């Protein structure tokens, strides 16, 4: 095959014009349609022309594929030209001899052309005014599939073809099914050349249309396609058909009485015959497998029985001997029991006979007039014994019943007493809590601050507020006021220290006095007093030191309080009062208080010297 000069000029001119960058989409599609149409017309006049291969080598077919794959927004208004381009492109892709570039042609160009055709078809479907163009594009897809069957898998798994399948328009579905019927009818080698996956996808499309659409035309076309596949594929098709369970029932229920019952019956017969063959094969395989399993199990069971025969015999003998031994033991025990009962009966009869013989002998020895009295006495003794046994049994039963009842009543009384005590305690506790006075707050009723003092301080505060109504004070006045407050606070602190010293002296004197009084109270009479005992009354003792230490610790704890808590306290004792108290104690107790007063006086002098320093 050769390319003439005219063909080469056409292709070169078309390629040169396509390389311009200022072409719009519509101009480019028109240019491609004119160029391909002219090239095909020239090739039709020359049977041995190689125009299609030259179009592929020059890249024109690649430009056609790219144009068909453009988005719908760029193709709007040029649907007729795009459909014509799809038809011309499919014609140019059929009967091409790519030569050394065969692999690129079949794996790159053809899939891209098919994808562009399906994309254009998915845009044109469902529009009544574009139905002729859609049919023209689908015819191009069928023409390309008839020449290149390996594109079937790509078509059936394409997203654009799935969109076409999901269209609810019966005409579109019918067109798709008739497309496959036409391809299979024109090329009988088309279906055998497909893989099992592609055939299963095609069969899945037909079954899906039968399950979804109720249009008789689409249903008849799907059944016709399935019968055509069964006739061309033969035994290869039947196992794939069995993968759709319930297909025969679907055909019987939904597609009978639609005008093609004969085709439906043929397809149902194929499905059921293949199912019967499959079931027979499965059943024969199951029977064979069951025979093998049974034979293996019987052989295993027989071998195990032979191995365990000796052990079974030993177990049987051991069980029989144990059972026979148990029976013998039970028989011997029964014999011993019967012998024992017989011996007991014999002894009782012998004892009763001996008793009657003894009683007869005694009666023979008694005079006749005393026999009746003797018998009555025996009866009385027997009655007394019976009565005593009965009374004992009755009293024991009554005692047990009474004791049980007494214990029950005692427990009930204890529980009742516990409940009453609990209720009374709760009542008394609530009553005590109600009568108890609430705890005083820290800022109410402080120790040493009387009501009169509180009223006086309140009056002073009110007078101060009345005298100083202005809230604004100069810095100089603030500094002076601060100094005055500091001086008052220092004076108050000094007064507090002096007051605490005086109180410590008073507490020490009182502690010493109480100690001496306790010592005098426990002193011996004068008749037994010695010089050592008399000296003990004139010197401080350990008890005095202990009492003084306790008082000192208490005073220290009181001194740890904040200064503002002791602002309202007044001095209880003055120095003149302390001297009067010492003089009264010395006059009352005489020389017995000399040692203690001297010690307290010395301690007071030491405290005063420390305060001065």
Short mmCIF file of N, CA and C in Angstrom, two decimals, residues 447-565:
data_model
loop_
_atom_site.label_atom_id
_atom_site.label_comp_id
_atom_site.label_asym_id
_atom_site.label_seq_id
_atom_site.Cartn_x
_atom_site.Cartn_y
_atom_site.Cartn_z
N UNK A 447 -13.64 38.75 125.07
CA UNK A 447 -13.27 38.75 126.48
C UNK A 447 -12.65 40.10 126.86
N UNK A 448 -13.14 40.68 127.96
CA UNK A 448 -12.63 41.97 128.45
C UNK A 448 -13.34 43.17 127.88
N UNK A 449 -14.23 43.03 126.88
CA UNK A 449 -14.93 44.16 126.26
C UNK A 449 -16.39 44.11 126.74
N UNK A 450 -16.71 44.91 127.72
CA UNK A 450 -18.05 44.92 128.31
C UNK A 450 -18.99 45.70 127.43
N UNK A 451 -20.28 45.64 127.79
CA UNK A 451 -21.30 46.35 127.02
C UNK A 451 -21.14 47.86 127.15
N UNK A 452 -20.80 48.31 128.36
CA UNK A 452 -20.61 49.76 128.56
C UNK A 452 -19.43 50.26 127.76
N UNK A 453 -18.34 49.48 127.76
CA UNK A 453 -17.15 49.87 126.99
C UNK A 453 -17.47 49.88 125.50
N UNK A 454 -18.25 48.88 125.04
CA UNK A 454 -18.61 48.80 123.63
C UNK A 454 -19.46 50.02 123.24
N UNK A 455 -20.41 50.40 124.13
CA UNK A 455 -21.23 51.58 123.84
C UNK A 455 -20.39 52.85 123.81
N UNK A 456 -19.41 52.94 124.70
CA UNK A 456 -18.53 54.10 124.73
C UNK A 456 -17.71 54.20 123.45
N UNK A 457 -17.15 53.07 123.01
CA UNK A 457 -16.35 53.08 121.78
C UNK A 457 -17.22 53.42 120.58
N UNK A 458 -18.44 52.91 120.58
CA UNK A 458 -19.34 53.22 119.47
C UNK A 458 -19.65 54.71 119.42
N UNK A 459 -19.86 55.31 120.59
CA UNK A 459 -20.13 56.75 120.66
C UNK A 459 -18.94 57.55 120.17
N UNK A 460 -17.74 57.10 120.57
CA UNK A 460 -16.54 57.79 120.11
C UNK A 460 -16.41 57.72 118.58
N UNK A 461 -16.72 56.57 118.03
CA UNK A 461 -16.62 56.42 116.57
C UNK A 461 -17.62 57.33 115.88
N UNK A 462 -18.84 57.39 116.40
CA UNK A 462 -19.83 58.26 115.79
C UNK A 462 -19.43 59.73 115.90
N UNK A 463 -18.90 60.14 117.06
CA UNK A 463 -18.44 61.51 117.20
C UNK A 463 -17.32 61.83 116.23
N UNK A 464 -16.42 60.90 116.04
CA UNK A 464 -15.31 61.11 115.11
C UNK A 464 -15.85 61.26 113.68
N UNK A 465 -16.81 60.41 113.32
CA UNK A 465 -17.36 60.50 111.98
C UNK A 465 -18.08 61.83 111.78
N UNK A 466 -18.78 62.27 112.86
CA UNK A 466 -19.48 63.55 112.76
C UNK A 466 -18.50 64.71 112.63
N UNK A 467 -17.41 64.64 113.38
CA UNK A 467 -16.42 65.72 113.35
C UNK A 467 -15.61 65.72 112.06
N UNK A 468 -15.43 64.61 111.43
CA UNK A 468 -14.61 64.49 110.21
C UNK A 468 -15.50 63.96 109.09
N UNK A 469 -16.28 64.83 108.54
CA UNK A 469 -17.20 64.44 107.48
C UNK A 469 -16.52 64.36 106.13
N UNK A 470 -15.46 65.11 105.92
CA UNK A 470 -14.81 65.14 104.62
C UNK A 470 -14.04 63.84 104.40
N UNK A 471 -14.17 63.29 103.22
CA UNK A 471 -13.46 62.03 102.88
C UNK A 471 -12.11 62.30 102.23
N UNK A 472 -11.82 63.56 101.91
CA UNK A 472 -10.55 63.88 101.26
C UNK A 472 -9.60 64.46 102.31
N UNK A 473 -8.43 63.93 102.43
CA UNK A 473 -7.42 64.35 103.41
C UNK A 473 -6.13 64.60 102.65
N UNK A 474 -5.44 65.67 103.04
CA UNK A 474 -4.18 66.03 102.37
C UNK A 474 -3.08 65.06 102.81
N UNK A 475 -2.00 64.95 102.03
CA UNK A 475 -0.89 64.06 102.42
C UNK A 475 -0.28 64.46 103.74
N UNK A 476 -0.17 65.74 104.03
CA UNK A 476 0.39 66.14 105.32
C UNK A 476 -0.48 65.70 106.49
N UNK A 477 -1.79 65.89 106.32
CA UNK A 477 -2.69 65.44 107.38
C UNK A 477 -2.63 63.92 107.53
N UNK A 478 -2.52 63.22 106.42
CA UNK A 478 -2.41 61.75 106.51
C UNK A 478 -1.15 61.36 107.26
N UNK A 479 -0.02 62.03 106.98
CA UNK A 479 1.22 61.69 107.68
C UNK A 479 1.08 61.99 109.17
N UNK A 480 0.48 63.16 109.50
CA UNK A 480 0.29 63.50 110.91
C UNK A 480 -0.62 62.51 111.60
N UNK A 481 -1.69 62.16 110.92
CA UNK A 481 -2.62 61.18 111.49
C UNK A 481 -1.94 59.83 111.69
N UNK A 482 -1.09 59.48 110.76
CA UNK A 482 -0.37 58.21 110.89
C UNK A 482 0.58 58.24 112.08
N UNK A 483 1.29 59.36 112.26
CA UNK A 483 2.20 59.47 113.40
C UNK A 483 1.42 59.43 114.71
N UNK A 484 0.26 60.07 114.74
CA UNK A 484 -0.54 60.08 115.97
C UNK A 484 -1.01 58.66 116.30
N UNK A 485 -1.42 57.97 115.27
CA UNK A 485 -1.86 56.59 115.50
C UNK A 485 -0.71 55.72 115.98
N UNK A 486 0.46 55.94 115.43
CA UNK A 486 1.62 55.16 115.86
C UNK A 486 1.93 55.43 117.32
N UNK A 487 1.86 56.70 117.72
CA UNK A 487 2.13 57.04 119.13
C UNK A 487 1.10 56.40 120.05
N UNK A 488 -0.19 56.48 119.65
CA UNK A 488 -1.23 55.85 120.47
C UNK A 488 -1.04 54.34 120.56
N UNK A 489 -0.65 53.76 119.45
CA UNK A 489 -0.43 52.32 119.47
C UNK A 489 0.75 51.95 120.35
N UNK A 490 1.83 52.76 120.31
CA UNK A 490 2.99 52.49 121.16
C UNK A 490 2.64 52.64 122.62
N UNK A 491 1.83 53.67 122.95
CA UNK A 491 1.41 53.85 124.35
C UNK A 491 0.55 52.68 124.80
N UNK A 492 -0.32 52.26 123.92
CA UNK A 492 -1.19 51.13 124.28
C UNK A 492 -0.38 49.87 124.48
N UNK A 493 0.62 49.66 123.65
CA UNK A 493 1.48 48.48 123.81
C UNK A 493 2.25 48.53 125.13
N UNK A 494 2.75 49.71 125.49
CA UNK A 494 3.46 49.84 126.77
C UNK A 494 2.53 49.57 127.94
N UNK A 495 1.33 50.14 127.86
CA UNK A 495 0.37 49.86 128.92
C UNK A 495 0.06 48.37 129.00
N UNK A 496 -0.05 47.72 127.86
CA UNK A 496 -0.34 46.29 127.87
C UNK A 496 0.79 45.51 128.49
N UNK A 497 2.07 45.88 128.21
CA UNK A 497 3.19 45.16 128.81
C UNK A 497 3.20 45.34 130.31
N UNK A 498 2.97 46.59 130.80
CA UNK A 498 2.94 46.85 132.24
C UNK A 498 1.80 46.09 132.90
N UNK A 499 0.67 46.05 132.22
CA UNK A 499 -0.49 45.35 132.78
C UNK A 499 -0.22 43.85 132.87
N UNK A 500 0.44 43.29 131.84
CA UNK A 500 0.74 41.85 131.88
C UNK A 500 1.71 41.53 133.00
N UNK A 501 2.69 42.43 133.28
CA UNK A 501 3.63 42.18 134.38
C UNK A 501 2.90 42.18 135.71
N UNK A 502 1.99 43.13 135.89
CA UNK A 502 1.26 43.18 137.14
C UNK A 502 0.39 41.93 137.33
N UNK A 503 -0.23 41.49 136.23
CA UNK A 503 -1.05 40.29 136.33
C UNK A 503 -0.21 39.07 136.65
N UNK A 504 1.00 38.97 136.08
CA UNK A 504 1.88 37.85 136.39
C UNK A 504 2.26 37.84 137.87
N UNK A 505 2.51 39.03 138.43
CA UNK A 505 2.85 39.11 139.86
C UNK A 505 1.68 38.64 140.71
N UNK A 506 0.46 39.08 140.36
CA UNK A 506 -0.73 38.67 141.11
C UNK A 506 -0.93 37.16 141.02
N UNK A 507 -0.78 36.61 139.84
CA UNK A 507 -0.96 35.17 139.69
C UNK A 507 0.10 34.39 140.46
N UNK A 508 1.32 34.90 140.46
CA UNK A 508 2.38 34.22 141.23
C UNK A 508 2.07 34.26 142.72
N UNK A 509 1.60 35.43 143.24
CA UNK A 509 1.26 35.53 144.66
C UNK A 509 0.11 34.59 145.01
N UNK A 510 -0.90 34.55 144.16
CA UNK A 510 -2.03 33.66 144.45
C UNK A 510 -1.63 32.19 144.40
N UNK A 511 -0.79 31.82 143.46
CA UNK A 511 -0.34 30.43 143.38
C UNK A 511 0.46 30.06 144.61
N UNK A 512 1.35 30.98 145.05
CA UNK A 512 2.14 30.68 146.23
C UNK A 512 1.26 30.58 147.47
N UNK A 513 0.28 31.45 147.56
CA UNK A 513 -0.63 31.44 148.72
C UNK A 513 -1.40 30.13 148.76
N UNK A 514 -1.93 29.69 147.63
CA UNK A 514 -2.69 28.45 147.61
C UNK A 514 -1.81 27.26 147.98
N UNK A 515 -0.59 27.31 147.52
CA UNK A 515 0.32 26.20 147.86
C UNK A 515 0.58 26.17 149.37
N UNK A 516 0.85 27.33 149.97
CA UNK A 516 1.12 27.37 151.41
C UNK A 516 -0.11 26.96 152.21
N UNK A 517 -1.28 27.34 151.75
CA UNK A 517 -2.51 26.93 152.45
C UNK A 517 -2.68 25.41 152.39
N UNK A 518 -2.43 24.83 151.24
CA UNK A 518 -2.53 23.37 151.15
C UNK A 518 -1.51 22.69 152.04
N UNK A 519 -0.30 23.27 152.12
CA UNK A 519 0.73 22.69 152.99
C UNK A 519 0.33 22.80 154.47
N UNK A 520 -0.21 23.93 154.89
CA UNK A 520 -0.67 24.09 156.26
C UNK A 520 -1.82 23.15 156.59
N UNK A 521 -2.68 22.94 155.60
CA UNK A 521 -3.82 22.06 155.86
C UNK A 521 -3.34 20.62 156.09
N UNK A 522 -2.30 20.25 155.44
CA UNK A 522 -1.79 18.88 155.59
C UNK A 522 -0.65 18.78 156.59
N UNK A 523 -0.39 19.81 157.34
CA UNK A 523 0.75 19.80 158.29
C UNK A 523 0.43 18.91 159.50
N UNK A 524 1.49 18.31 160.13
CA UNK A 524 1.29 17.45 161.31
C UNK A 524 1.01 18.31 162.55
N UNK A 525 0.55 17.69 163.65
CA UNK A 525 0.33 18.46 164.90
C UNK A 525 1.65 18.98 165.46
N UNK A 526 1.57 19.99 166.38
CA UNK A 526 2.75 20.64 166.92
C UNK A 526 3.55 19.72 167.84
N UNK A 527 2.89 18.71 168.38
CA UNK A 527 3.60 17.81 169.30
C UNK A 527 4.64 16.98 168.59
N UNK A 528 4.49 16.78 167.30
CA UNK A 528 5.44 15.93 166.56
C UNK A 528 6.27 16.74 165.59
N UNK A 529 6.19 18.06 165.62
CA UNK A 529 6.93 18.89 164.66
C UNK A 529 8.40 18.92 165.05
N UNK A 530 9.27 18.75 164.05
CA UNK A 530 10.71 18.83 164.24
C UNK A 530 11.24 20.07 163.57
N UNK A 531 12.52 20.32 163.77
CA UNK A 531 13.14 21.51 163.19
C UNK A 531 13.18 21.43 161.66
N UNK A 532 13.38 20.22 161.12
CA UNK A 532 13.41 20.04 159.65
C UNK A 532 12.05 20.36 159.05
N UNK A 533 11.00 19.87 159.71
CA UNK A 533 9.64 20.13 159.19
C UNK A 533 9.33 21.61 159.26
N UNK A 534 9.77 22.28 160.32
CA UNK A 534 9.50 23.71 160.45
C UNK A 534 10.23 24.50 159.36
N UNK A 535 11.47 24.07 158.99
CA UNK A 535 12.21 24.75 157.93
C UNK A 535 11.50 24.64 156.59
N UNK A 536 10.82 23.51 156.40
CA UNK A 536 10.12 23.33 155.12
C UNK A 536 9.01 24.32 154.94
N UNK A 537 8.43 24.83 156.05
CA UNK A 537 7.37 25.83 155.92
C UNK A 537 7.92 27.21 155.65
N UNK A 538 9.22 27.45 155.90
CA UNK A 538 9.80 28.76 155.68
C UNK A 538 10.54 28.88 154.34
N UNK A 539 10.62 27.84 153.52
CA UNK A 539 11.34 27.86 152.23
C UNK A 539 10.39 27.43 151.10
N UNK A 540 10.58 27.93 149.88
CA UNK A 540 9.72 27.51 148.76
C UNK A 540 9.91 26.03 148.42
N UNK A 541 8.85 25.40 148.07
CA UNK A 541 8.88 23.96 147.77
C UNK A 541 8.76 23.71 146.26
N UNK A 542 8.91 22.47 145.88
CA UNK A 542 8.81 22.10 144.45
C UNK A 542 7.41 22.33 143.89
N UNK A 543 6.41 22.15 144.76
CA UNK A 543 5.03 22.38 144.29
C UNK A 543 4.81 23.83 143.92
N UNK A 544 5.48 24.77 144.71
CA UNK A 544 5.36 26.19 144.38
C UNK A 544 5.94 26.46 143.00
N UNK A 545 7.11 25.92 142.75
CA UNK A 545 7.75 26.15 141.45
C UNK A 545 6.90 25.58 140.31
N UNK A 546 6.30 24.40 140.52
CA UNK A 546 5.46 23.79 139.49
C UNK A 546 4.24 24.65 139.20
N UNK A 547 3.57 25.12 140.28
CA UNK A 547 2.39 25.96 140.09
C UNK A 547 2.75 27.27 139.40
N UNK A 548 3.88 27.86 139.77
CA UNK A 548 4.32 29.11 139.14
C UNK A 548 4.64 28.90 137.67
N UNK A 549 5.27 27.75 137.36
CA UNK A 549 5.59 27.47 135.95
C UNK A 549 4.32 27.32 135.12
N UNK A 550 3.32 26.64 135.67
CA UNK A 550 2.05 26.50 134.95
C UNK A 550 1.39 27.85 134.71
N UNK A 551 1.41 28.69 135.74
CA UNK A 551 0.82 30.02 135.57
C UNK A 551 1.58 30.84 134.53
N UNK A 552 2.91 30.71 134.54
CA UNK A 552 3.72 31.44 133.58
C UNK A 552 3.41 30.99 132.14
N UNK A 553 3.27 29.67 131.94
CA UNK A 553 2.95 29.17 130.60
C UNK A 553 1.59 29.66 130.14
N UNK A 554 0.62 29.67 131.05
CA UNK A 554 -0.70 30.19 130.68
C UNK A 554 -0.63 31.65 130.28
N UNK A 555 0.19 32.41 131.00
CA UNK A 555 0.33 33.83 130.68
C UNK A 555 0.98 34.04 129.31
N UNK A 556 1.97 33.20 129.01
CA UNK A 556 2.62 33.30 127.70
C UNK A 556 1.64 33.01 126.57
N UNK A 557 0.79 32.00 126.77
CA UNK A 557 -0.21 31.70 125.75
C UNK A 557 -1.18 32.87 125.56
N UNK A 558 -1.53 33.54 126.68
CA UNK A 558 -2.42 34.70 126.57
C UNK A 558 -1.73 35.86 125.87
N UNK A 559 -0.40 36.00 126.09
CA UNK A 559 0.33 37.09 125.45
C UNK A 559 0.44 36.92 123.95
N UNK A 560 0.24 35.71 123.43
CA UNK A 560 0.37 35.48 121.99
C UNK A 560 -0.85 35.98 121.21
N UNK A 561 -1.88 36.40 121.90
CA UNK A 561 -3.04 36.94 121.23
C UNK A 561 -2.71 38.27 120.55
N UNK A 562 -3.51 38.64 119.53
CA UNK A 562 -3.27 39.90 118.82
C UNK A 562 -3.57 41.08 119.75
N UNK A 563 -2.90 42.21 119.46
CA UNK A 563 -3.04 43.36 120.35
C UNK A 563 -4.44 43.93 120.33
N UNK A 564 -5.12 43.78 119.13
CA UNK A 564 -6.44 44.38 119.05
C UNK A 564 -7.47 43.58 119.84
N UNK A 565 -7.13 42.34 120.24
CA UNK A 565 -8.06 41.56 121.06
C UNK A 565 -8.05 41.97 122.52
#
